[in-house]
Amino acid sequence: MRAPLSWLREYVELPASETGRDVAARLIAAGLEVETVERTGAGLKGPLVVGQVLAIEELTEFKKPIRYCQVDVGRGPDDPQNLICGATNFAVGDKVVVVLPGAELPGGFKISARKTYGHVSEGMICSERELGMGEDHGGILVLPPEHPVGTDAIELLELVDEVLDIAVTPDRGYCLSMRGIARETATAYGVPLRDPALLDVPAPNAHGHPVRVADRLGCDRFTARTVTGLRPEAQSPIWLKRRLQKAGMRPVSLPVDITNYVMLELGQPLHAYDRARIEGAIGVRRAEDGEKLTTLDGTKRVLAPGDLVITDDRGPIGLAGVMGGANTEIADADGAAQQTTDVVIEAAHFDPVSVARTARRHKLSSEASRRFERGVDPEAASAAAQRTVDLLVLLAGGTAEPGVTEITTPSGPHTVRIAADHPDKVAGVSYGRETVVRRLQQVGCDVYGGTGQDEQLTVTVPSWRPDLTDPNDLAEEVVRLEGYENLPSTLPRPLPGRGLTERQRLHRRVGRALAGAGYVEALSYPFVGDAVFDALGLEAGDPRRRTVQLVNPLSDEEPGLRTTLLPGLLAALRRNDGRGSHDLALFETGLVFLPTGTETVAERLPVTQRPTQEQLSSLDAALPEQPRHLAVVLAGARERAGWWGEGRPADWADAIEAARTVAAEAGVELTLESASFTPWHPGRCAALHVRLDGERVLAGHAGELHPRAVKALGLPERTCAMELDLDLLERAAAGPVRGPHVSTFPVATQDVALVVDASVPAAEVESALRAGAGELLESLRLFDVFTGEQLGEGRKSLAYALRFRAPDRTLKAEEASAARDAAVAEAVERTGAVLRGA
Amino acid sequence: MSAPNKSYDPVEVEALKPEAIDRARDEALAAVAAAGDLEALREVKAAHAGDRSPLALANREIGALPPHAKAEAGKRVGQARGAVSKALKARQEELERERDERVLVEEAVDVTLPYDRRPAGARHPLTTLSERIEDVFVAMGYEVAEGPEVEAEWFNFDALNLGPDHPARTMQDTFFVRGRDGGSDDDASGVVLRTHTSPVQIRSLLGRELPVYVICPGRVYRTDELDATHTPVFGQVELLAIDEGLTMADLKGTLDHMVSALFGEGLGTRLRPSYFPFTEPSAEMDMVCFVCRGASVGDPDNPCRTCSSEGWIELGGCGMVNPRVLTACGVDPDKYSGFAFGFGIERMLMFRHNVEDMRDMVEGDVRFTQPFGMEI
């Protein structure tokens, strides 16, 4: 809502020195979100005067029409101003606005006499846009004839003003009017309000235009007034146009301008019907399924049964509270074949929910629907109708018919009971009963009740505040008028907390560990589509293709939610690579969304009490599984070459190492086995398992990506990746570390080299050695893997360093050897290993 | 007194004559001083302090002296040898020091050589900023609560006093999840991508013992297109405190504390009345600009980019939890009250760290993230 300060001053006596910013600060403190204070005509400097065109010479030698004009600017016809003008929408005798040399137009445009198109132009004839009035640059501004030549146009056109642009929150529908903003301003300054809705309104009678309201719930008030004999040539006066323009509306025609003006003034949306185009009584009812209506915006709409419509004998003539129909539109002053002389004014009150649904259904938000949705003062309807009638009579020369139709469904005043000290308790401030009552009365409430501090008050809320329904609503009114800025600052004392959970600690630890290992965290969007699954090479039946689908995705190409972190993370890798960063190690943790296949529809449970446990479970049953995953991707060099020596490309082992790093943070032992799993390289992929409740559970995969996926996704060659289920890891966590006993007896080291089949996993050899070595084994380390001719085709040699130590004595050489022999024997037994050099 | 040893052989004791010893000592000392390097010194040592050196040989003669002469000769030779040995040692140390100095100079390296063998890792600043905010509240006794991102509408809207026709419900552009039957109605499934982390507040109220003091960080979703100041996926931190007797003054104090902890002491905050369905009374919260501290207001010569010379920075929305929300969660609004606030961490990252374009936060460019390191 744009509120011109000059207009506001009409209802509130503000000190003359108050600027727009001053008023804005007060309104902001009172809870109106003043977004900007626009200064119209800023920098404007006269002389700017009304002139009358005396003569026009058309200059034809230029590419576009140019006029050389003589204009009387107040010095008399004998001393005209010579002006060049590029517009052609005026004639000799027209009144125009002339800016004279020495003046300055908005935007720092200095005016001087200058030679142009072969003549000296002593100033300029102005368009609306040049004057900062509006966007209309179709031609110059032609004024109504009644304004005398030489009049100061800055004042006449009210060019210098300040406009407060206020973002009205949904609870303050009444502030979508000058009346409402004036009320807040008056309260903020502690001065009286001149309420523009206080008008004498004639009593309803039976002579007005017939109206039949079939749906009293949808429409609890309908006022119809008729004005006849409008002068078709009557135009909106400058002041009216200017107020509309400053409020952000475009002047259209006098009757339309008047209804818009009254809506801005009082907040009541109005509609003017051309009486000659209404057939029979006006009706209000719900639409029938499939009924059609062409609205004023020219759109043909198919109506739904929930739509509240205005009808005449032929059918719908308007979407109630949203937009009128084209078939009863009042004719434009110029153009239309049959000009409107008689109008029927509708000032009605419609159900906010009904209007909101219709506006949403038809994706049609209008000035009217925005107001009805947020609540219009039903008590202002007849005043608004009266104001419209008055203006039509005054400005269009119409005659008000004595008939006044008014259909109302009576409803009692809305009351709220509130303890007198409730606002004190909400704010943590002792306002006292007197202040509470006074503030509520300023809002427009009637307050009844005892005089004690904790007495219950019965508060009748004003008709324009349908949002005030609960005690806290009233508390807010008191607190905001007393000033949020005056609230004290105190700190509550919560019970001692337990800090972060194990899970939260793990998430932080994992992030730090990976960042410490050189990984950079990326956070990608979770939106996915078939294209990326195709590129990854997922088969048709792959469960990862079954995604949670969005009704309204940002892109139709990506209607699903991720089931794996890889698409987003690989896209980030590719983006980095494309931008010239080639040695990359990225990680991400985030939720993936896995449909259960058994999702129910989530019910809309009641909100008047706590739902039952079953009801809450039913809501959770409507949701997909959402485990937290962790993924890393790598490409380029893991270690760069440099003055220190060779570099090392990132490879499958780094991806697995990342999994080990994460598992170590979780205190979980990962077991690896070779796996074939899309999108990984079938020979370079490890399945990662953990033990959970005694079961071996798959937690993820790591390794090098499949060359086909790398190519399809445009990734650097040999890109590697790891992804695992972090929640699973957390559940598999072993718990607190048990402090090891550190023996100070000497260590006995024994090296063994075992030759096995190339297909035997090192992990198996290692576990056999561990099992065979027994308790004396302190540690075991694979220090070399060797293949070569002397071993024979398909064989490899694994060299291990075994360290033996006893907790209570120095081991004898033969004890260590025996343990080693036992280890080797177990490896021979389990893996067919042959001791090298034996 | 006994008579002199008549068997004393004056020829054999030539080497023990004081002059001879002094000469041998002086020669030795001169040789030591002349030794130019450790190798030369080793030779000098062999020649003048070795087994075959004059002083060693002289020493061997002492036994041949008559007892009365032994002591004196022994003392003389001992002193000479001691002097040589001391000189050798000193020279040895001197030469070693010289050698060490030379070698260490030779071993000197260019310590300014760059070392970027492994590119540095980093955590995303949105993650670390969120953690930093969490830590402020955890220190006060709050706990961190989490919840699902795909959420039932009841949690995301209804329980928060956003009824099906509430105007605010259309203000938030929501991603709706398609039902299993594939229906196209927006809300056929009753499931959405959460538009705020407020559903976690509801879950906390339903699942925790009162009083509840939680902070709810997490990802939320709205159907905005990505541009410099909008992203459809963003991070939010919300706070919820429900206890007996909590007031707006407590809300203000908590906010003041957070701003001090994150931006420095002495920065004021401001509440402006506003509207949210889930809080009543509601407010927008601002903090004094931590860069200009308000000095840029009305001073066009010293504009402040952080606050656009407004003097205040908008943080987010807050208010006293609407009693209707408590009722929906089975909390007695006559006994309990509380406050909540929430803000977007992208925006906070932007003004706290001078980030100008929100796209930098979502694209995962390592050049953006690396400088933020491990903590923020």
Coordinates of N, CA and C in Angstrom, one line a residue, chain A residues 146-309:
Chain A
E146 N -9.9 24.3 -17.3 CA -10.3 25.3 -16.3 C -9.1 25.9 -15.6
H147 N -7.9 25.4 -15.8 CA -6.8 26.0 -15.0 C -6.2 27.2 -15.7
P148 N -6.1 28.3 -15.0 CA -5.6 29.5 -15.7 C -4.2 29.5 -16.1
V149 N -3.9 30.1 -17.2 CA -2.6 30.2 -17.8 C -1.7 30.9 -16.7
G150 N -0.5 30.4 -16.6 CA 0.5 31.0 -15.7 C 0.5 30.4 -14.3
T151 N -0.5 29.5 -14.0 CA -0.6 28.9 -12.7 C 0.6 28.1 -12.5
D152 N 1.1 28.1 -11.2 CA 2.3 27.3 -10.9 C 1.9 25.8 -11.0
A153 N 2.5 25.1 -11.8 CA 2.1 23.7 -12.1 C 2.6 22.7 -11.0
I154 N 3.7 23.2 -10.3 CA 4.2 22.3 -9.3 C 3.2 22.1 -8.2
E155 N 2.5 23.2 -7.9 CA 1.5 23.1 -6.8 C 0.2 22.4 -7.4
L156 N -0.1 22.9 -8.6 CA -1.4 22.3 -9.2 C -1.3 20.8 -9.4
L157 N -0.2 20.3 -9.8 CA -0.1 18.9 -10.0 C 0.4 18.1 -8.8
E158 N 0.6 18.9 -7.7 CA 1.0 18.2 -6.4 C 2.2 17.4 -6.7
L159 N 3.2 18.0 -7.4 CA 4.3 17.2 -7.8 C 5.3 16.8 -6.7
V160 N 5.4 17.7 -5.7 CA 6.3 17.4 -4.6 C 5.6 16.8 -3.4
D161 N 5.9 15.6 -3.2 CA 5.2 14.9 -2.1 C 6.1 13.8 -1.6
E162 N 5.7 13.1 -0.5 CA 6.4 11.9 -0.1 C 5.4 10.8 0.0
V163 N 5.9 9.6 -0.5 CA 4.9 8.5 -0.5 C 5.6 7.3 0.3
L164 N 4.8 6.9 1.3 CA 5.3 5.8 2.1 C 4.8 4.5 1.5
D165 N 5.7 3.6 1.2 CA 5.4 2.3 0.6 C 5.4 1.3 1.7
I166 N 4.2 0.7 2.0 CA 4.1 -0.1 3.2 C 3.7 -1.5 2.8
A167 N 4.5 -2.5 3.2 CA 4.2 -3.9 3.0 C 3.3 -4.3 4.1
V168 N 2.0 -4.6 3.8 CA 1.0 -4.9 4.8 C 1.0 -6.3 5.1
T169 N 1.2 -6.7 6.3 CA 1.2 -8.1 6.7 C -0.2 -8.6 6.7
P170 N -0.4 -10.0 6.6 CA -1.7 -10.5 6.3 C -2.7 -10.2 7.5
D171 N -2.2 -9.9 8.7 CA -3.2 -9.7 9.7 C -3.7 -8.2 9.7
R172 N -3.1 -7.4 8.9 CA -3.5 -6.0 9.0 C -4.2 -5.5 7.7
G173 N -5.2 -6.2 7.3 CA -6.0 -5.9 6.1 C -6.4 -4.4 6.1
Y174 N -6.8 -3.9 7.3 CA -7.3 -2.6 7.4 C -6.3 -1.5 7.0
C175 N -5.0 -1.9 7.0 CA -4.0 -1.0 6.5 C -3.8 -1.0 5.0
L176 N -4.6 -1.7 4.3 CA -4.7 -1.6 2.9 C -5.6 -0.4 2.5
S177 N -5.7 0.6 3.4 CA -6.5 1.8 3.1 C -5.8 3.0 3.8
M178 N -6.1 4.1 3.2 CA -5.7 5.4 3.9 C -6.3 5.5 5.3
R179 N -7.5 5.0 5.4 CA -8.2 5.1 6.7 C -7.4 4.4 7.7
G180 N -7.0 3.1 7.4 CA -6.3 2.3 8.4 C -4.9 2.9 8.7
I181 N -4.2 3.4 7.7 CA -2.9 3.9 7.9 C -3.0 5.2 8.7
A182 N -4.1 6.0 8.4 CA -4.3 7.2 9.2 C -4.6 6.9 10.6
R183 N -5.3 5.8 10.9 CA -5.6 5.4 12.3 C -4.3 5.1 13.0
E184 N -3.5 4.3 12.4 CA -2.2 4.0 13.1 C -1.4 5.3 13.3
T185 N -1.4 6.2 12.3 CA -0.6 7.4 12.4 C -1.1 8.3 13.5
A186 N -2.5 8.4 13.6 CA -3.0 9.2 14.6 C -2.7 8.6 16.0
T187 N -2.7 7.3 16.2 CA -2.4 6.7 17.4 C -0.9 6.9 17.8
A188 N -0.1 6.8 16.7 CA 1.4 6.9 16.9 C 1.7 8.3 17.4
Y189 N 1.0 9.3 16.9 CA 1.3 10.7 17.3 C 0.4 11.2 18.4
G190 N -0.6 10.4 18.8 CA -1.5 10.8 19.9 C -2.4 11.9 19.5
V191 N -2.8 12.0 18.3 CA -3.7 13.0 17.8 C -5.0 12.4 17.3
P192 N -6.0 13.2 17.2 CA -7.3 12.6 16.8 C -7.3 12.2 15.3
L193 N -8.1 11.2 15.0 CA -8.3 10.8 13.6 C -9.6 11.4 13.0
R194 N -9.5 11.9 11.8 CA -10.7 12.3 11.1 C -11.1 11.1 10.2
D195 N -12.1 10.3 10.7 CA -12.4 9.0 10.1 C -13.2 9.3 8.8
P196 N -12.6 9.0 7.6 CA -13.4 9.3 6.4 C -14.6 8.4 6.2
A197 N -14.7 7.4 7.0 CA -15.9 6.5 6.9 C -17.1 7.0 7.7
L198 N -16.9 8.1 8.4 CA -18.0 8.6 9.2 C -18.8 9.5 8.2
L199 N -19.7 8.9 7.5 CA -20.6 9.7 6.6 C -22.0 9.4 6.9
D200 N -22.9 10.3 6.6 CA -24.3 10.1 6.7 C -24.7 9.2 5.6
V201 N -25.4 8.1 6.0 CA -25.8 7.2 4.9 C -27.3 7.0 5.1
P202 N -28.0 7.1 3.9 CA -29.5 6.9 4.0 C -29.8 5.5 4.4
A203 N -31.0 5.4 5.0 CA -31.4 4.1 5.5 C -31.8 3.3 4.2
P204 N -31.6 2.0 4.3 CA -32.0 1.1 3.2 C -33.5 1.2 2.9
N205 N -33.8 1.0 1.7 CA -35.2 0.9 1.3 C -35.5 -0.1 0.2
A206 N -36.7 -0.2 -0.2 CA -37.0 -1.2 -1.2 C -36.9 -0.8 -2.6
H207 N -36.4 0.5 -2.8 CA -36.4 1.0 -4.2 C -35.1 0.8 -4.9
G208 N -34.1 0.3 -4.3 CA -32.8 0.2 -4.9 C -32.8 -1.0 -6.0
H209 N -31.7 -1.1 -6.6 CA -31.5 -2.2 -7.6 C -31.7 -3.5 -6.9
P210 N -32.6 -4.4 -7.5 CA -32.8 -5.7 -6.8 C -31.6 -6.5 -6.6
V211 N -31.4 -7.1 -5.5 CA -30.2 -8.0 -5.2 C -30.7 -9.2 -4.5
R212 N -30.3 -10.4 -4.9 CA -30.6 -11.6 -4.2 C -29.4 -12.3 -3.8
V213 N -29.2 -12.5 -2.5 CA -28.0 -13.2 -2.0 C -28.4 -14.6 -1.7
A214 N -28.0 -15.5 -2.5 CA -28.4 -16.9 -2.2 C -27.4 -17.6 -1.2
D215 N -26.2 -17.1 -1.1 CA -25.2 -17.7 -0.2 C -24.8 -16.6 0.8
R216 N -25.5 -16.7 2.0 CA -25.3 -15.7 3.0 C -24.0 -15.9 3.8
L217 N -23.5 -17.1 3.7 CA -22.2 -17.4 4.4 C -21.0 -16.7 3.5
G218 N -21.2 -16.8 2.2 CA -20.2 -16.3 1.4 C -20.3 -14.8 1.3
C219 N -21.5 -14.2 1.4 CA -21.7 -12.8 1.3 C -22.6 -12.4 2.4
D220 N -22.1 -11.7 3.4 CA -22.9 -11.4 4.6 C -23.4 -9.9 4.5
R221 N -23.0 -9.2 3.4 CA -23.4 -7.8 3.3 C -23.3 -7.4 1.8
F222 N -24.4 -6.8 1.3 CA -24.3 -6.3 -0.1 C -25.1 -5.0 -0.2
T223 N -24.4 -4.0 -0.5 CA -25.1 -2.7 -0.7 C -25.0 -2.3 -2.2
A224 N -26.2 -1.9 -2.7 CA -26.2 -1.5 -4.1 C -26.8 -0.1 -4.2
R225 N -26.1 0.8 -4.9 CA -26.6 2.1 -5.1 C -26.6 2.4 -6.6
T226 N -27.4 3.3 -7.0 CA -27.5 3.6 -8.4 C -27.3 5.1 -8.6
V227 N -26.5 5.5 -9.6 CA -26.3 6.9 -10.0 C -26.6 6.9 -11.5
T228 N -27.4 7.9 -11.9 CA -27.8 8.0 -13.3 C -27.3 9.3 -13.8
G229 N -27.3 9.4 -15.2 CA -27.0 10.6 -15.8 C -25.6 11.1 -15.7
L230 N -24.7 10.2 -15.8 CA -23.2 10.6 -15.7 C -22.9 11.3 -17.0
R231 N -22.1 12.4 -16.9 CA -21.7 13.0 -18.2 C -20.6 12.2 -18.8
P232 N -20.8 11.7 -20.0 CA -19.8 10.8 -20.6 C -18.5 11.5 -20.7
E233 N -18.5 12.8 -20.9 CA -17.2 13.5 -21.2 C -16.5 13.8 -19.9
A234 N -17.1 13.6 -18.8 CA -16.5 14.1 -17.5 C -15.2 13.3 -17.3
Q235 N -14.2 14.0 -16.9 CA -12.9 13.4 -16.7 C -12.5 13.5 -15.2
S236 N -11.6 12.7 -14.8 CA -11.1 12.7 -13.4 C -10.3 14.0 -13.2
P237 N -10.6 14.7 -12.2 CA -9.8 15.9 -11.9 C -8.4 15.6 -11.5
I238 N -7.6 16.6 -11.6 CA -6.1 16.4 -11.4 C -5.9 15.8 -10.0
W239 N -6.5 16.3 -9.0 CA -6.2 15.8 -7.7 C -6.5 14.3 -7.5
L240 N -7.6 13.9 -8.2 CA -8.0 12.5 -8.1 C -6.9 11.6 -8.8
K241 N -6.6 12.1 -10.0 CA -5.6 11.3 -10.8 C -4.3 11.3 -10.0
R242 N -3.9 12.4 -9.5 CA -2.6 12.4 -8.8 C -2.6 11.5 -7.6
R243 N -3.7 11.4 -6.9 CA -3.7 10.6 -5.7 C -3.6 9.1 -6.2
L244 N -4.3 8.8 -7.2 CA -4.2 7.4 -7.7 C -2.8 7.1 -8.2
Q245 N -2.2 8.0 -8.9 CA -0.9 7.8 -9.4 C 0.1 7.6 -8.3
K246 N 0.0 8.5 -7.3 CA 1.0 8.3 -6.2 C 0.7 7.0 -5.4
A247 N -0.5 6.6 -5.4 CA -0.8 5.3 -4.7 C -0.4 4.1 -5.6
G248 N 0.0 4.4 -6.8 CA 0.5 3.3 -7.7 C -0.6 2.8 -8.6
M249 N -1.7 3.5 -8.8 CA -2.7 3.0 -9.8 C -2.8 3.9 -11.0
R250 N -3.2 3.3 -12.1 CA -3.2 4.1 -13.3 C -4.6 4.7 -13.5
P251 N -4.7 6.0 -13.7 CA -6.1 6.5 -13.9 C -6.6 5.9 -15.2
V252 N -7.9 5.6 -15.2 CA -8.6 4.9 -16.4 C -9.7 5.8 -16.9
S253 N -10.7 5.9 -16.1 CA -11.9 6.7 -16.5 C -12.5 7.1 -15.2
L254 N -13.3 8.2 -15.3 CA -13.8 8.8 -14.1 C -14.5 7.7 -13.1
P255 N -15.5 7.0 -13.6 CA -16.2 6.1 -12.7 C -15.2 5.0 -12.1
V256 N -14.3 4.5 -12.9 CA -13.4 3.5 -12.4 C -12.4 4.2 -11.4
D257 N -12.0 5.4 -11.8 CA -11.0 6.1 -10.9 C -11.7 6.3 -9.5
I258 N -13.0 6.7 -9.6 CA -13.7 6.9 -8.3 C -13.8 5.7 -7.5
T259 N -14.1 4.6 -8.1 CA -14.2 3.3 -7.3 C -12.9 3.0 -6.7
N260 N -11.8 3.1 -7.5 CA -10.5 2.8 -7.0 C -10.1 3.8 -5.9
Y261 N -10.4 5.0 -6.1 CA -10.1 6.0 -5.1 C -10.8 5.7 -3.7
V262 N -12.0 5.4 -3.8 CA -12.7 5.1 -2.5 C -12.2 3.8 -1.9
M263 N -11.8 2.8 -2.8 CA -11.2 1.6 -2.2 C -9.9 2.0 -1.5
L264 N -9.1 2.8 -2.1 CA -7.8 3.2 -1.4 C -8.1 4.0 -0.2
E265 N -9.2 4.8 -0.2 CA -9.5 5.7 1.0 C -10.0 4.8 2.1
L266 N -11.0 4.0 1.8 CA -11.7 3.3 2.9 C -11.4 1.8 3.0
G267 N -10.7 1.2 2.0 CA -10.4 -0.2 2.0 C -11.4 -1.1 1.5
Q268 N -12.6 -0.5 1.1 CA -13.7 -1.3 0.6 C -13.6 -1.5 -0.9
P269 N -13.4 -2.7 -1.4 CA -13.4 -2.9 -2.8 C -14.8 -2.6 -3.3
L270 N -14.9 -1.9 -4.5 CA -16.2 -1.6 -5.0 C -16.2 -2.0 -6.5
H271 N -17.4 -2.2 -7.0 CA -17.6 -2.5 -8.4 C -18.7 -1.7 -9.0
A272 N -18.4 -1.1 -10.1 CA -19.5 -0.3 -10.8 C -19.9 -1.1 -12.0
Y273 N -21.2 -1.4 -12.1 CA -21.8 -2.1 -13.3 C -22.5 -1.0 -14.2
D274 N -22.4 -1.2 -15.4 CA -23.1 -0.4 -16.4 C -24.6 -0.9 -16.3
R275 N -25.5 0.0 -15.7 CA -26.8 -0.5 -15.5 C -27.5 -1.0 -16.8
A276 N -27.2 -0.4 -17.9 CA -27.8 -0.8 -19.1 C -27.4 -2.2 -19.5
R277 N -26.3 -2.7 -19.0 CA -25.9 -4.0 -19.4 C -26.2 -5.1 -18.4
I278 N -26.9 -4.7 -17.3 CA -27.3 -5.7 -16.3 C -28.7 -6.1 -16.7
E279 N -29.0 -7.4 -16.7 CA -30.3 -7.9 -17.0 C -30.9 -8.4 -15.7
G280 N -31.9 -7.7 -15.2 CA -32.6 -8.2 -14.0 C -31.8 -8.0 -12.7
A281 N -32.2 -8.8 -11.7 CA -31.6 -8.6 -10.4 C -30.2 -9.1 -10.3
I282 N -29.4 -8.4 -9.4 CA -28.0 -8.9 -9.2 C -28.1 -10.0 -8.1
G283 N -27.4 -11.1 -8.4 CA -27.5 -12.2 -7.5 C -26.1 -12.6 -7.0
V284 N -26.0 -13.3 -5.8 CA -24.8 -13.8 -5.3 C -25.0 -15.3 -5.0
R285 N -24.2 -16.1 -5.6 CA -24.4 -17.6 -5.4 C -23.1 -18.3 -5.7
R286 N -23.1 -19.6 -5.4 CA -21.9 -20.4 -5.8 C -22.0 -20.7 -7.3
A287 N -20.9 -20.8 -8.0 CA -20.9 -21.1 -9.4 C -21.3 -22.6 -9.6
E288 N -21.9 -22.9 -10.7 CA -22.2 -24.3 -11.1 C -20.9 -24.8 -11.8
D289 N -20.7 -26.1 -11.7 CA -19.5 -26.7 -12.3 C -19.6 -26.4 -13.8
G290 N -18.5 -25.8 -14.3 CA -18.4 -25.7 -15.7 C -19.0 -24.4 -16.3
E291 N -19.6 -23.6 -15.4 CA -20.0 -22.2 -15.9 C -18.8 -21.4 -16.4
K292 N -19.1 -20.5 -17.3 CA -18.0 -19.7 -17.8 C -18.2 -18.2 -17.6
L293 N -17.1 -17.5 -17.5 CA -17.1 -16.1 -17.3 C -15.9 -15.5 -17.9
T294 N -16.1 -14.4 -18.7 CA -14.9 -13.7 -19.1 C -14.7 -12.5 -18.2
T295 N -13.5 -12.5 -17.5 CA -13.3 -11.4 -16.6 C -12.7 -10.2 -17.3
L296 N -12.7 -9.1 -16.5 CA -12.3 -7.8 -17.1 C -10.9 -7.8 -17.7
D297 N -10.1 -8.8 -17.3 CA -8.7 -8.9 -17.9 C -8.8 -9.6 -19.2
G298 N -10.0 -9.9 -19.7 CA -10.1 -10.6 -21.0 C -9.9 -12.1 -21.0
T299 N -9.7 -12.7 -19.8 CA -9.5 -14.1 -19.7 C -10.9 -14.8 -19.6
K300 N -11.0 -15.8 -20.4 CA -12.2 -16.7 -20.3 C -12.0 -17.7 -19.3
R301 N -12.8 -17.8 -18.3 CA -12.6 -18.7 -17.1 C -13.7 -19.7 -17.0
V302 N -13.3 -21.0 -16.7 CA -14.3 -22.0 -16.4 C -14.4 -22.0 -14.8
L303 N -15.6 -21.9 -14.3 CA -15.8 -21.7 -12.9 C -15.9 -23.1 -12.2
A304 N -15.6 -23.1 -11.0 CA -15.7 -24.3 -10.1 C -16.8 -24.1 -9.1
P305 N -17.4 -25.1 -8.6 CA -18.6 -25.0 -7.7 C -18.2 -24.1 -6.4
G306 N -17.0 -24.1 -6.1 CA -16.6 -23.3 -4.9 C -16.6 -21.8 -5.1
D307 N -16.5 -21.4 -6.4 CA -16.4 -19.9 -6.7 C -17.7 -19.2 -6.4
L308 N -17.5 -18.1 -5.7 CA -18.7 -17.3 -5.4 C -18.8 -16.3 -6.6
V309 N -20.0 -16.2 -7.2 CA -20.1 -15.4 -8.4 C -21.3 -14.4 -8.1

